Coordinates of C-alpha atoms and ligand atoms in Angstrom, one line a residue:
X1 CA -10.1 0.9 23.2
X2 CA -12.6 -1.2 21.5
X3 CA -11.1 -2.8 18.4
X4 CA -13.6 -4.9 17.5
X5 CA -16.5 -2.2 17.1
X6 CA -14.0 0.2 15.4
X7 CA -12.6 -2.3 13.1
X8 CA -15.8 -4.2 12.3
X9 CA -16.3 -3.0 8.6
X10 CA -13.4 -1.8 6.9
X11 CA -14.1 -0.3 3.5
X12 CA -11.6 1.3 1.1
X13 CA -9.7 4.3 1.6
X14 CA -10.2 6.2 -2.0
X15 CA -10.4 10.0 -3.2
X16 CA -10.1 11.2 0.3
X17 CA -12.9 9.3 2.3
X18 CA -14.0 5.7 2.8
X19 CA -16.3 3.6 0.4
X20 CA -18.1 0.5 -0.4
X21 CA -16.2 -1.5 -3.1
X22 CA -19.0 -1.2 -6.3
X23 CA -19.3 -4.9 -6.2
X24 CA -20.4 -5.0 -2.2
X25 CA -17.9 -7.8 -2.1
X26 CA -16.1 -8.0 1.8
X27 CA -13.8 -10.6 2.8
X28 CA -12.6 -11.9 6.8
X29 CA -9.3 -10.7 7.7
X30 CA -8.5 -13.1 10.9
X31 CA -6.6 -12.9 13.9
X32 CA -3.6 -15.4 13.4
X33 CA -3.4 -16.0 17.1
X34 CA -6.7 -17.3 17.3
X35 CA -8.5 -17.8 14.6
X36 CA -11.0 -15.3 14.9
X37 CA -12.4 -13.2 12.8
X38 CA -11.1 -9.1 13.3
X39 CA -13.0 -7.6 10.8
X40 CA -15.0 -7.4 7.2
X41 CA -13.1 -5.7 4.5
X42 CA -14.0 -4.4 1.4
X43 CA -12.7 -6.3 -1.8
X44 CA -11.7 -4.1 -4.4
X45 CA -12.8 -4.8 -7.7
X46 CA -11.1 -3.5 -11.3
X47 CA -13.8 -0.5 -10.9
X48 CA -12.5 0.4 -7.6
X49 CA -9.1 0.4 -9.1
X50 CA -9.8 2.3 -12.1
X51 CA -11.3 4.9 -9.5
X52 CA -8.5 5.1 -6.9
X53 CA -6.0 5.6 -10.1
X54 CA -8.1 8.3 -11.6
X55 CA -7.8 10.3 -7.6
X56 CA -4.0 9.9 -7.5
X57 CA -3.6 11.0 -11.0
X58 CA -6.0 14.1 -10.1
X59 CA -3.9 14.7 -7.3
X60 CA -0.8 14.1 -8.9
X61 CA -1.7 17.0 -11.8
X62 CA -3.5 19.1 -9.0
X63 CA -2.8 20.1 -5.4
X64 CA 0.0 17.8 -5.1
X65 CA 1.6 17.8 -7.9
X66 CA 2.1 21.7 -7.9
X67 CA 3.2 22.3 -4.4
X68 CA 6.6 23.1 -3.1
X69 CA 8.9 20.4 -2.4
X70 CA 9.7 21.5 1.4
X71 CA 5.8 21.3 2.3
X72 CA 5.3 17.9 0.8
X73 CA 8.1 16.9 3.2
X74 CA 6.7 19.0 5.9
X75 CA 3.3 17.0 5.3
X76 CA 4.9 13.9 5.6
X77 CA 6.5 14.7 9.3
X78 CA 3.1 15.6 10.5
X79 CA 2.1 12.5 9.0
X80 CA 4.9 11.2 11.3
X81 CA 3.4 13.1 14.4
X82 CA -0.1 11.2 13.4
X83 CA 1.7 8.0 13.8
X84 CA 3.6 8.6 16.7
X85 CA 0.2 9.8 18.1
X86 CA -1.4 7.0 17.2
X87 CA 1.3 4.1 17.8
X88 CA -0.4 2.3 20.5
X89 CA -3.4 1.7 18.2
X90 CA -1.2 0.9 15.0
X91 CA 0.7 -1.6 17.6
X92 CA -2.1 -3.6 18.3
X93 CA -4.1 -3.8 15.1
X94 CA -1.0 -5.0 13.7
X95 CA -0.1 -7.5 15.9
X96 CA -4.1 -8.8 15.8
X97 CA -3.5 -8.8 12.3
X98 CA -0.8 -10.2 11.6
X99 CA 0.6 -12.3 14.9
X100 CA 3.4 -10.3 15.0
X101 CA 4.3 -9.5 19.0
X102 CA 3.7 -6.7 20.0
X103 CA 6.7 -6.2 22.0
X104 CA 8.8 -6.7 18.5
X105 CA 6.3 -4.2 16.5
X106 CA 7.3 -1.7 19.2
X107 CA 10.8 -2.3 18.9
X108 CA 11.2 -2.5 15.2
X109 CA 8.3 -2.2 13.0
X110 CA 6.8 1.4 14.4
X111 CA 10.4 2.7 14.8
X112 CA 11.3 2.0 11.6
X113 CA 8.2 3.1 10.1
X114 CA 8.7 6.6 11.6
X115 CA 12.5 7.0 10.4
X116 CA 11.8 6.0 6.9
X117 CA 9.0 8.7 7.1
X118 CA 11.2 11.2 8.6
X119 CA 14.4 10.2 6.3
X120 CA 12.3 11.0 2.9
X121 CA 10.9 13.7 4.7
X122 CA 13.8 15.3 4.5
X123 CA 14.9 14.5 1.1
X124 CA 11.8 15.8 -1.1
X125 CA 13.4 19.3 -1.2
X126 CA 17.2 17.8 -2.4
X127 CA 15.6 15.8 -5.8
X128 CA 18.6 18.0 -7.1
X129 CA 19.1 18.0 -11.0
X130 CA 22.7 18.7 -12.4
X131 CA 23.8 21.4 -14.9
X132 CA 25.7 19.7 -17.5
X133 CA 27.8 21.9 -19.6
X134 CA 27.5 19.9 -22.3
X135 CA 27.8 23.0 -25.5
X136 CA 29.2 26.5 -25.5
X137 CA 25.7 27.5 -27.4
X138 CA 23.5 25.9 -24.8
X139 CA 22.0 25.9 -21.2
X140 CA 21.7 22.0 -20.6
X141 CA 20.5 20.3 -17.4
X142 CA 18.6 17.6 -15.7
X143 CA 15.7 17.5 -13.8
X144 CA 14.1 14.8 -11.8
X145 CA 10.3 14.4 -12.0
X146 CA 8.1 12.5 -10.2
X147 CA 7.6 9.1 -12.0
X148 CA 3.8 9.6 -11.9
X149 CA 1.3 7.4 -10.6
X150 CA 2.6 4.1 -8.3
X151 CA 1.0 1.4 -7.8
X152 CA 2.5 -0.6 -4.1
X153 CA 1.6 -3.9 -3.5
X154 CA 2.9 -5.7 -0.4
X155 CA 3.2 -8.9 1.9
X156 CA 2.0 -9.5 5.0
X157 CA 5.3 -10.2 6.9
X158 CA 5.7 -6.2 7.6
X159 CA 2.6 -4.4 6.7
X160 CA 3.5 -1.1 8.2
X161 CA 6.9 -1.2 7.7
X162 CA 7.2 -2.5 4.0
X163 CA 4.1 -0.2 3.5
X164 CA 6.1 2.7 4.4
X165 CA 9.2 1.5 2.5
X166 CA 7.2 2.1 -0.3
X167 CA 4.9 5.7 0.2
X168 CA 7.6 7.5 2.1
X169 CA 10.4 7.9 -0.7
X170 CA 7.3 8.2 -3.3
X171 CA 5.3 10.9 -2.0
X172 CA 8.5 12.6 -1.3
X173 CA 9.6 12.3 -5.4
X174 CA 5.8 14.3 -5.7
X175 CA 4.1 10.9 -6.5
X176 CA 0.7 10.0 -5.8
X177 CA 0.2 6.1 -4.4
X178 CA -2.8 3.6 -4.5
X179 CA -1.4 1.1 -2.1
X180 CA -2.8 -2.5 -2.2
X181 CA -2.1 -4.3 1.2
X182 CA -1.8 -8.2 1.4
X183 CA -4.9 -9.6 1.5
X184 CA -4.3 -11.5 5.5
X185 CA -3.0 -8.2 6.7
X186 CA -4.7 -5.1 5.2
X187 CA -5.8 -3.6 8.7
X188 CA -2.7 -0.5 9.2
X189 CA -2.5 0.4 5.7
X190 CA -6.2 1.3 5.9
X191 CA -5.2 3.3 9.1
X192 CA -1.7 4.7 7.6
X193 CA -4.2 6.0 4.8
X194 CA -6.8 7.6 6.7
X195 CA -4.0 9.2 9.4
X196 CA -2.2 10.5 6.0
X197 CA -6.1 12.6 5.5
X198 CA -5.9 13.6 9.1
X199 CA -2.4 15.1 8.3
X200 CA -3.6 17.3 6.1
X201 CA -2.3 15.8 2.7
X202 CA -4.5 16.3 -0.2
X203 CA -7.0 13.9 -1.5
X204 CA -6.2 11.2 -3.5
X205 CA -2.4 11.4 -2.6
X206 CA -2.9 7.9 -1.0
X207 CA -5.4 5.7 -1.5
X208 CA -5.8 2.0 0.0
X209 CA -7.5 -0.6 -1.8
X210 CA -7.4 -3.9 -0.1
X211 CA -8.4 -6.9 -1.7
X212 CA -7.1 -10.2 -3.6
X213 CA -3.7 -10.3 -5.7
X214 CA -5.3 -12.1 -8.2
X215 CA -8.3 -9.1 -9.3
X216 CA -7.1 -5.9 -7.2
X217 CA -3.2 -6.4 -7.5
X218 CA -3.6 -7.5 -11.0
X219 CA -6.2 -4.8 -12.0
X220 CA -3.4 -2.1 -10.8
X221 CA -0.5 -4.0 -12.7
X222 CA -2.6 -3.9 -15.7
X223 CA -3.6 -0.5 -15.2
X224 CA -2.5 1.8 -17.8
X225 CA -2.7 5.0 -16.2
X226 CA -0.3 3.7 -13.5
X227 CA 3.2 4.4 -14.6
X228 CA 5.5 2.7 -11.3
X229 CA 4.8 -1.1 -9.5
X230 CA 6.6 -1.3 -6.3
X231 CA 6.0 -5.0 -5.3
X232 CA 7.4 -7.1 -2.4
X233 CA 6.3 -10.5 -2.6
X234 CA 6.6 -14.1 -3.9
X235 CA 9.3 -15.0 -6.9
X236 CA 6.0 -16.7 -8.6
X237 CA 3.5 -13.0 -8.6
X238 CA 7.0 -11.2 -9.3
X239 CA 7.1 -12.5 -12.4
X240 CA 3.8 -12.6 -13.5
X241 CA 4.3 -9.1 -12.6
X242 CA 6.7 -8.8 -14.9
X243 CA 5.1 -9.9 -17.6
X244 CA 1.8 -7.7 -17.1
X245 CA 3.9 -4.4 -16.9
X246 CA 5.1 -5.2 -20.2
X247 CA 1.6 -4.1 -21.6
X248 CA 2.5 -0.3 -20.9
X249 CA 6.5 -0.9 -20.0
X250 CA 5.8 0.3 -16.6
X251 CA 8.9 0.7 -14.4
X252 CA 9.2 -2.2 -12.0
X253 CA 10.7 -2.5 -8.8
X254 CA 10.9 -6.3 -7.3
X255 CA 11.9 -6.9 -4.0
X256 CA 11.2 -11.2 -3.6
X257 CA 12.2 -13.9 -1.6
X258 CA 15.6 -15.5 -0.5
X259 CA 17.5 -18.9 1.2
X260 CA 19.8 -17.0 3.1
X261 CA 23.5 -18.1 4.1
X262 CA 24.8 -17.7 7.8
X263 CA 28.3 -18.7 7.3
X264 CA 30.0 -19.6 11.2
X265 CA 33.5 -20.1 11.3
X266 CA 35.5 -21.7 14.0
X267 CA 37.2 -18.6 14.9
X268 CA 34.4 -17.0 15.4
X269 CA 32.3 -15.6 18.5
X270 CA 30.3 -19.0 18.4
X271 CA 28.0 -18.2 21.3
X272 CA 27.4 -14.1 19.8
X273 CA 27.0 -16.4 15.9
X274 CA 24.4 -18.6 17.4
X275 CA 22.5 -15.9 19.2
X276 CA 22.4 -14.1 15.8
X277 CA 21.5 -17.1 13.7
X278 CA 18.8 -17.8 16.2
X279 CA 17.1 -14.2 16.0
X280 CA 18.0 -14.9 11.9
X281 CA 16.0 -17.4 11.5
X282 CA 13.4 -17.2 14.2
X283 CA 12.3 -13.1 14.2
X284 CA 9.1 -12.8 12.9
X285 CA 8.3 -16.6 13.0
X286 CA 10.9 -17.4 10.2
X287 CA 8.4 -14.6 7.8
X288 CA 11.7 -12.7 6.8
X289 CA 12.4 -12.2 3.5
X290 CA 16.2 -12.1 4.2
X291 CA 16.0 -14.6 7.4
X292 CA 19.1 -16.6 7.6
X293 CA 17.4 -19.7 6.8
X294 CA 20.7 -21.9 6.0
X295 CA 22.8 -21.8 8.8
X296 CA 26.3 -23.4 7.5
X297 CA 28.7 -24.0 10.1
X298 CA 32.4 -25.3 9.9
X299 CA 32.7 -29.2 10.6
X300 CA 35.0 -28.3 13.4
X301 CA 32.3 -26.6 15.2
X302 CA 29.0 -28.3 13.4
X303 CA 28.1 -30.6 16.8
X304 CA 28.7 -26.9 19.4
X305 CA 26.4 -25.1 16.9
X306 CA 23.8 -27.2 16.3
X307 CA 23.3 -28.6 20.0
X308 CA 23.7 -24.3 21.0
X309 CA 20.9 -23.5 18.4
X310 CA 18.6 -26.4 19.4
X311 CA 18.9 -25.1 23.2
X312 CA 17.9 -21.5 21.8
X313 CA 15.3 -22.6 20.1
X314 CA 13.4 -24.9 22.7
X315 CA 14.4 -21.4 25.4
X316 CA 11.6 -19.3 23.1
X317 CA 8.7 -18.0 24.1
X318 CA 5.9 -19.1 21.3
X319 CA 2.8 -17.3 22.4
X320 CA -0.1 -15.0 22.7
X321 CA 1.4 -12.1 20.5
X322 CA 0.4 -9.6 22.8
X323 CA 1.8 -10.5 25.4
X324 CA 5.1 -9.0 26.0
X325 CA 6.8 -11.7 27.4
X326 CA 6.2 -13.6 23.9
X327 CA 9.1 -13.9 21.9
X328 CA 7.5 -15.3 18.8
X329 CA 4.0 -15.3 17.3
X330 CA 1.7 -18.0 15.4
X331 CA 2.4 -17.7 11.5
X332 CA 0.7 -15.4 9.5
X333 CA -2.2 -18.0 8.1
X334 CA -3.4 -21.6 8.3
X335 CA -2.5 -21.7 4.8
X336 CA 1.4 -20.5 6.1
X337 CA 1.2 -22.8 8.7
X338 CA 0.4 -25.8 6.6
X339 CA 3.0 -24.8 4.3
X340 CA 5.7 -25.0 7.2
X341 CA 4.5 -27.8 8.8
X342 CA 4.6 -29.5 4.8
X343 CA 8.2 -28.6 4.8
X344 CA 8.8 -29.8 8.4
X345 CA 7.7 -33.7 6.4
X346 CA 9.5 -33.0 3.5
X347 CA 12.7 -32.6 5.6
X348 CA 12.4 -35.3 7.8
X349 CA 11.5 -37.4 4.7
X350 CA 14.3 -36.2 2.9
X351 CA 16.6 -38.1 5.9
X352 CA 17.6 -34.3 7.9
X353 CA 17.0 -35.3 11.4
X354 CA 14.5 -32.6 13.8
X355 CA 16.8 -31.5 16.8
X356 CA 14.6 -28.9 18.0
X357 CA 10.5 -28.3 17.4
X358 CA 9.1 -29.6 14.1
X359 CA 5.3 -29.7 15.2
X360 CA 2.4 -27.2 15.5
X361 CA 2.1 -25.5 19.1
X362 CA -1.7 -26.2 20.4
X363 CA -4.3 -26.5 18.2
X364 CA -5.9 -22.9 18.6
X365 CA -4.4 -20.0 16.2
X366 CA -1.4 -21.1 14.0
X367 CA 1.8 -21.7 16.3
X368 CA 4.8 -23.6 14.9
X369 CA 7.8 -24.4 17.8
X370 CA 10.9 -22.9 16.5
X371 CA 12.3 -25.7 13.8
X372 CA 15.9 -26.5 13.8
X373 CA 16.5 -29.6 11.2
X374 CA 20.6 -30.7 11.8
X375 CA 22.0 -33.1 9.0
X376 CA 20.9 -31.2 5.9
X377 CA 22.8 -31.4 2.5
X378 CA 22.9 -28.5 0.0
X379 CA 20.7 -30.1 -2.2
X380 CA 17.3 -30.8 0.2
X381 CA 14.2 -29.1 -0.9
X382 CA 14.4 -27.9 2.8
X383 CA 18.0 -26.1 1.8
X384 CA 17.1 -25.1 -1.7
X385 CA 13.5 -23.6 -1.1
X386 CA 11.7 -20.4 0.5
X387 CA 10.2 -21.7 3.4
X388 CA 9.5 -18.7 5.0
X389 CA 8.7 -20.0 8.7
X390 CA 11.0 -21.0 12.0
X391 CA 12.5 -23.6 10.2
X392 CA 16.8 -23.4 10.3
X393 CA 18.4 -25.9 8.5
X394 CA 22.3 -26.5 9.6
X395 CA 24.7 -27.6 7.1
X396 CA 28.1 -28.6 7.0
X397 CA 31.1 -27.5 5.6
X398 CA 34.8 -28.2 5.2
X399 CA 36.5 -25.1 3.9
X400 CA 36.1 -21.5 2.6
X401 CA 35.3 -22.9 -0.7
X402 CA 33.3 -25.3 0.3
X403 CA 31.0 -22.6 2.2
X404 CA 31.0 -20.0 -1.0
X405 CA 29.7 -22.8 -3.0
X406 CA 26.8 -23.5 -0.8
X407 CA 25.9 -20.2 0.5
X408 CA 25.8 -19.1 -3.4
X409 CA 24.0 -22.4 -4.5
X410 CA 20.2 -21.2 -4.6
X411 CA 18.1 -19.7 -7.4
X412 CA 18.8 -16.5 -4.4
X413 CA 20.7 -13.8 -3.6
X414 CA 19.6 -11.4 -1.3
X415 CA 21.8 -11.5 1.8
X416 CA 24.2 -13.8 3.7
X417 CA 26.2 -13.7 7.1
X418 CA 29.7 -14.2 7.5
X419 CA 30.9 -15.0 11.3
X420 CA 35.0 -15.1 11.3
X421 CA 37.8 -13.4 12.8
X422 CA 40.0 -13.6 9.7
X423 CA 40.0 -10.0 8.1
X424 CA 40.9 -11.7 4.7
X425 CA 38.4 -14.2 4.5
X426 CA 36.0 -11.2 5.3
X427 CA 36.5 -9.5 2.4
X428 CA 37.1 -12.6 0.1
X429 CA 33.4 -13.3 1.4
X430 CA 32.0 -9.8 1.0
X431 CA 33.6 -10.1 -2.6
X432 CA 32.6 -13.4 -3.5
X433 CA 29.1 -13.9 -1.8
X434 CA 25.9 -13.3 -4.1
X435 CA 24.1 -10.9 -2.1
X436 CA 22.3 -7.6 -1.7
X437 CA 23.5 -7.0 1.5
X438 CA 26.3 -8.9 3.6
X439 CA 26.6 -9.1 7.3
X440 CA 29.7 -9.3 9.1
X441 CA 30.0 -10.7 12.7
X442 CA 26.5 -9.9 13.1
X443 CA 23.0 -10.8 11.1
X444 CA 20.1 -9.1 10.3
X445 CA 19.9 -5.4 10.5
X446 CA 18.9 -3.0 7.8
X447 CA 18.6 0.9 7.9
X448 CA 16.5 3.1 5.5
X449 CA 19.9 5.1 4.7
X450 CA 21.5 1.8 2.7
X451 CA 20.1 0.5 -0.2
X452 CA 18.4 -3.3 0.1
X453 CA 17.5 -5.5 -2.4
X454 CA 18.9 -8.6 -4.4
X455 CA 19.4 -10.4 -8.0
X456 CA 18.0 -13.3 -9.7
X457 CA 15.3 -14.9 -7.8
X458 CA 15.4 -12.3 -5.1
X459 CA 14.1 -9.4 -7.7
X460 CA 16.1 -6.4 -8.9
X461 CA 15.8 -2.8 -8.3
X462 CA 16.7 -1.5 -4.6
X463 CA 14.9 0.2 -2.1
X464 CA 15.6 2.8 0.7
X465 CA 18.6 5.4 0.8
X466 CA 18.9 7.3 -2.4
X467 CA 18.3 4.5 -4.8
X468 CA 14.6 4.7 -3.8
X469 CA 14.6 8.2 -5.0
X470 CA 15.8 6.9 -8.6
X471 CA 13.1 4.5 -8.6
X472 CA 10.3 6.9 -7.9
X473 CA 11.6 9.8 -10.4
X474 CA 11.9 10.1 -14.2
X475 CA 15.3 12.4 -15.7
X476 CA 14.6 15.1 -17.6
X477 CA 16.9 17.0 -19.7
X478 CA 16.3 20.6 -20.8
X479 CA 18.2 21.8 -23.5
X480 CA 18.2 25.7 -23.7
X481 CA 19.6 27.1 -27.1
X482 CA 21.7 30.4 -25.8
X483 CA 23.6 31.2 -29.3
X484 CA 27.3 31.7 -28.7
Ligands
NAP501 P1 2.8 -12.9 -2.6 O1 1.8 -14.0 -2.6 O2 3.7 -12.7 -3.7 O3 1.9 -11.6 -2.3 C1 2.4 -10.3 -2.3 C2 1.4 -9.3 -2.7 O4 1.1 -9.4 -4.1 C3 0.1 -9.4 -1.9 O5 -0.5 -8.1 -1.7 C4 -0.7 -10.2 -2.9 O6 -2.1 -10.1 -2.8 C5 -0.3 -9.6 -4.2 N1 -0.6 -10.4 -5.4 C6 -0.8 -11.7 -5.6 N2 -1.0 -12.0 -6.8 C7 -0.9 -10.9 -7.6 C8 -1.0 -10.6 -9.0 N3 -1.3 -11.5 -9.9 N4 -0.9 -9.3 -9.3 C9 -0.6 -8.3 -8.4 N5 -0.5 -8.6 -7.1 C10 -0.6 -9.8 -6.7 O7 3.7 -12.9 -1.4 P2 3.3 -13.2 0.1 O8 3.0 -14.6 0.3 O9 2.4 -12.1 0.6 O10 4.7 -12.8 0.9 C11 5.7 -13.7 1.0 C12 6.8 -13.5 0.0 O11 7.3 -12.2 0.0 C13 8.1 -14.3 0.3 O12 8.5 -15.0 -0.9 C14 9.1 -13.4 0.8 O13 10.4 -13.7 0.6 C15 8.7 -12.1 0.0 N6 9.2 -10.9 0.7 C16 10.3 -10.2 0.2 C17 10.8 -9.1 0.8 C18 12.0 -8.3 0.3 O14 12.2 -7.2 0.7 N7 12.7 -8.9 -0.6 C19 10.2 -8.7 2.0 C20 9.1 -9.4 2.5 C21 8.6 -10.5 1.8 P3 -2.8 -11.3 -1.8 O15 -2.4 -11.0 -0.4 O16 -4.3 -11.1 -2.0 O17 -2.3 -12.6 -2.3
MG502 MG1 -5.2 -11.0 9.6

């Protein structure tokens, strides 16, 4: 396969077919591994926008919206089959795009991306309503409708996967989507979009309109026709977000960043707790939403885990992300990588001493050695702020209360890891920690089935499982008058 002549010009994915954006405007989306420019993509424009909302709210009061539940979910699993079909090529552009390895896309992303697909699948024929017999002289029940039209708008850290978080449990409500990809990494949703055509899903049910946050995302949160924003992202575009739904009180659903807590205690499985807190912090080159960032570790075993995490660290494979020996990719961006390295100063300015990395890898694409800064208080920048890179801070603590006061001590919560044998200091953790989600004795995994999502800082709203279905319908009641 030939990427580079298939992916040269990438325009935008509306009303069924491929355009220009009206303004002729194309930007470089870059290979993060070397620098190099993949391909030219169309810049939507607030035209464009205006357009792609117009198709999914034709679609949404036309073919879609009037066929039966069960085919929109059969739809989707040949959607499914497309992707499965096509997973080699969605493997690769990915990782080109984005640096993530391949061998880590293959393992998680892909597979992922096809059992959320297949889960809401098989929900859009159980949107159940309830009869409520609420009056002997009436018939009175809910409905659920589809919320309408949604505007997605995602990061870069998970194209595919955080893509798919967000159209799967839509189109299975009856929605129609105009999805607006980050602007580094807009390469699969353009190819999600034109596989969900090849599926046989009506027009307009998906469009894809890459371009910058600032004029595409922005044009869709203003939009008034667009009744749902999904967004994953940044605290900062979260709430201006917020503020720009307000002009038609759009529903909003924000899923933002986090300072994770990996608690280790001493009577815990410190080799399995290090392993963990490595993959925590380091999968996906630190670009994890919920990466588990702060790693807090009893003073009795501080010195094991910091010297056991440094060794991990320095054992990684930073490298060419398609190769599958590679255990971890460049960042995302120069601009990312500056960022981290930035925070790397910071740190060692703020008196934490580097055990482990804490400089660029090479000086060709955008590799940063797996960070690991020992001697941190709670209140560093480094401890206190998103840095969203391989950069694991290890901080000491003297007691359980001494731990829930750190771990909880961000502007955050949207998970935290508890490693301990104790059964009571398990649940007086899963109790008192802030968090969306809490791991126990492990860190890290999530499944489509439970709902994910956090407070404060970290957004509100949850996704996946049946929460996602609440955020993608609207209740109805009907009120029948029957006489007595
Ligand atoms: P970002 O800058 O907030 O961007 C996210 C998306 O919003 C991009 O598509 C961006 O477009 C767009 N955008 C920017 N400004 C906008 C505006 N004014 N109106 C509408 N859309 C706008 O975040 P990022 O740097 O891509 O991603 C990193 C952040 O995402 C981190 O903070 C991370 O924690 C968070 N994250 C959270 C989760 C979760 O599930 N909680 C998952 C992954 C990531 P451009 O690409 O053109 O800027
Ligand atoms: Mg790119």
């Amino acid at each position: 396969m030939n990427l580079h002549s298939t992916i040269a010009t990438q325009n935008l994915l509306i009303d069924g077919v491929r355009v220009a954006p009206r303004s002729d405007r194309y930007f470089d989306t870059l290979n993060p591994a070397t620098g190099e420019v993949l391909a030219h993509v169309a810049e939507a424009g607030p035209e464009d926008i205006d357009i792609a909302v117009a198709s999914a709210r034709a679609a949404l009061d036309g073919d879609w919206g009037n066929m039966r539940p069960a085919d929109r979910g059969y739809l989707m699993l040949k959607l499914a089959d497309r992707i499965r079909e096509a997973q080699d090529e969605l493997i690769e552009l990915e990782s080109l795009d984005s640096g993530k390895p391949v061998s880590a896309i293959r393992r998680q992303d892909l597979p992922a991306v096809l059992d959320t697909l297949t889960y809401y699948a098989g929900m859009a024929d159980k949107i159940n309503g309830t009869v409520v017999p609420a009056r002997p002289d009436a018939l009175t029940y809910t409905v659920r409708e589809p919320i309408g039209v949604v505007g997605a708008i995602i990061p870069w850290n998970f194209p595919l996967m955080i893509g798919m978080w967000k159209i799967a449990p839509a189109l299975a409500c009856g929605c129609t989507v105009v999805l607006k990809p980050a602007e580094i990494t807009p390469l699969t949703a353009l190819r999600i979009g034109e596989l969900a055509i090849e599926a046989g899903f009506p027009i307009g049910v998906l469009n894809v309109v890459p371009g910058f946050g600032k004029v595409a995302g922005q044009a869709l949160v203003d939009h008034p026709d667009v009744d749902k924003v999904s967004f994953t992202g940044s605290p900062v575009v979260g709430r201006q977000i917020l503020r720009s739904a307000a002009g038609n009180l759009k529903r909003v659903t924000l899923e933002l960043g986090g300072k994770s807590a990996n608690i280790i205690f001493p009577d815990a499985d410190v080799d399995a707790a290090v392993r963990a807190a490595g993959s925590g912090i380091f999968f996906n080159t630190g670009q994890v939403c919920s990466a588990g960032s702060r790693i807090l570790a009893h003073e009795a075993i501080y010195d094991e885990v910091v010297e056991k995490l440094a060794a991990r660290a320095k054992s990684m494979r930073v490298g060419n992300p398609t190769e599958a020996s590679t255990s971890m990719g460049p960042l995302v961006s120069e601009v990312q990588m500056k960022r981290v390295l930035d925070y790397i100063d910071i740190g060692i300015k703020e008196g934490a001493s580097v055990v482990a990395g804490g400089e660029r890898v090479g000086d060709t694409g955008y590799f940063v050695a797996p960070t690991v800064f020992a001697g941190v208080e709670h209140d560093m920048r480094i401890s206190q702020e998103e840095i969203f890179g391989p950069v694991a801070t290890v901080i000491k603590f003297r007691d359980d209360d001494d731990a829930l006061r750190i771990a909880n001590g961000t502007v955050y919560s949207l998970a935290a890891g508890v490693w301990t044998a104790d059964i009571n200091r398990v649940h007086r953790f899963t109790r008192k920690l802030k968090a969306g989600t809490v791991w126990v004795n492990t860190y890290g995994p999530t499944d489509i089935r439970l709902p994910w999502g956090g407070a404060r800082d970290s957004g509100f709203g949850r996704e996946h499982g049946e929460a996602a279905i609440d955020n993608f319908t609207e209740p109805k009641v009907v009120w029948v008058n029957t006489g007595r």
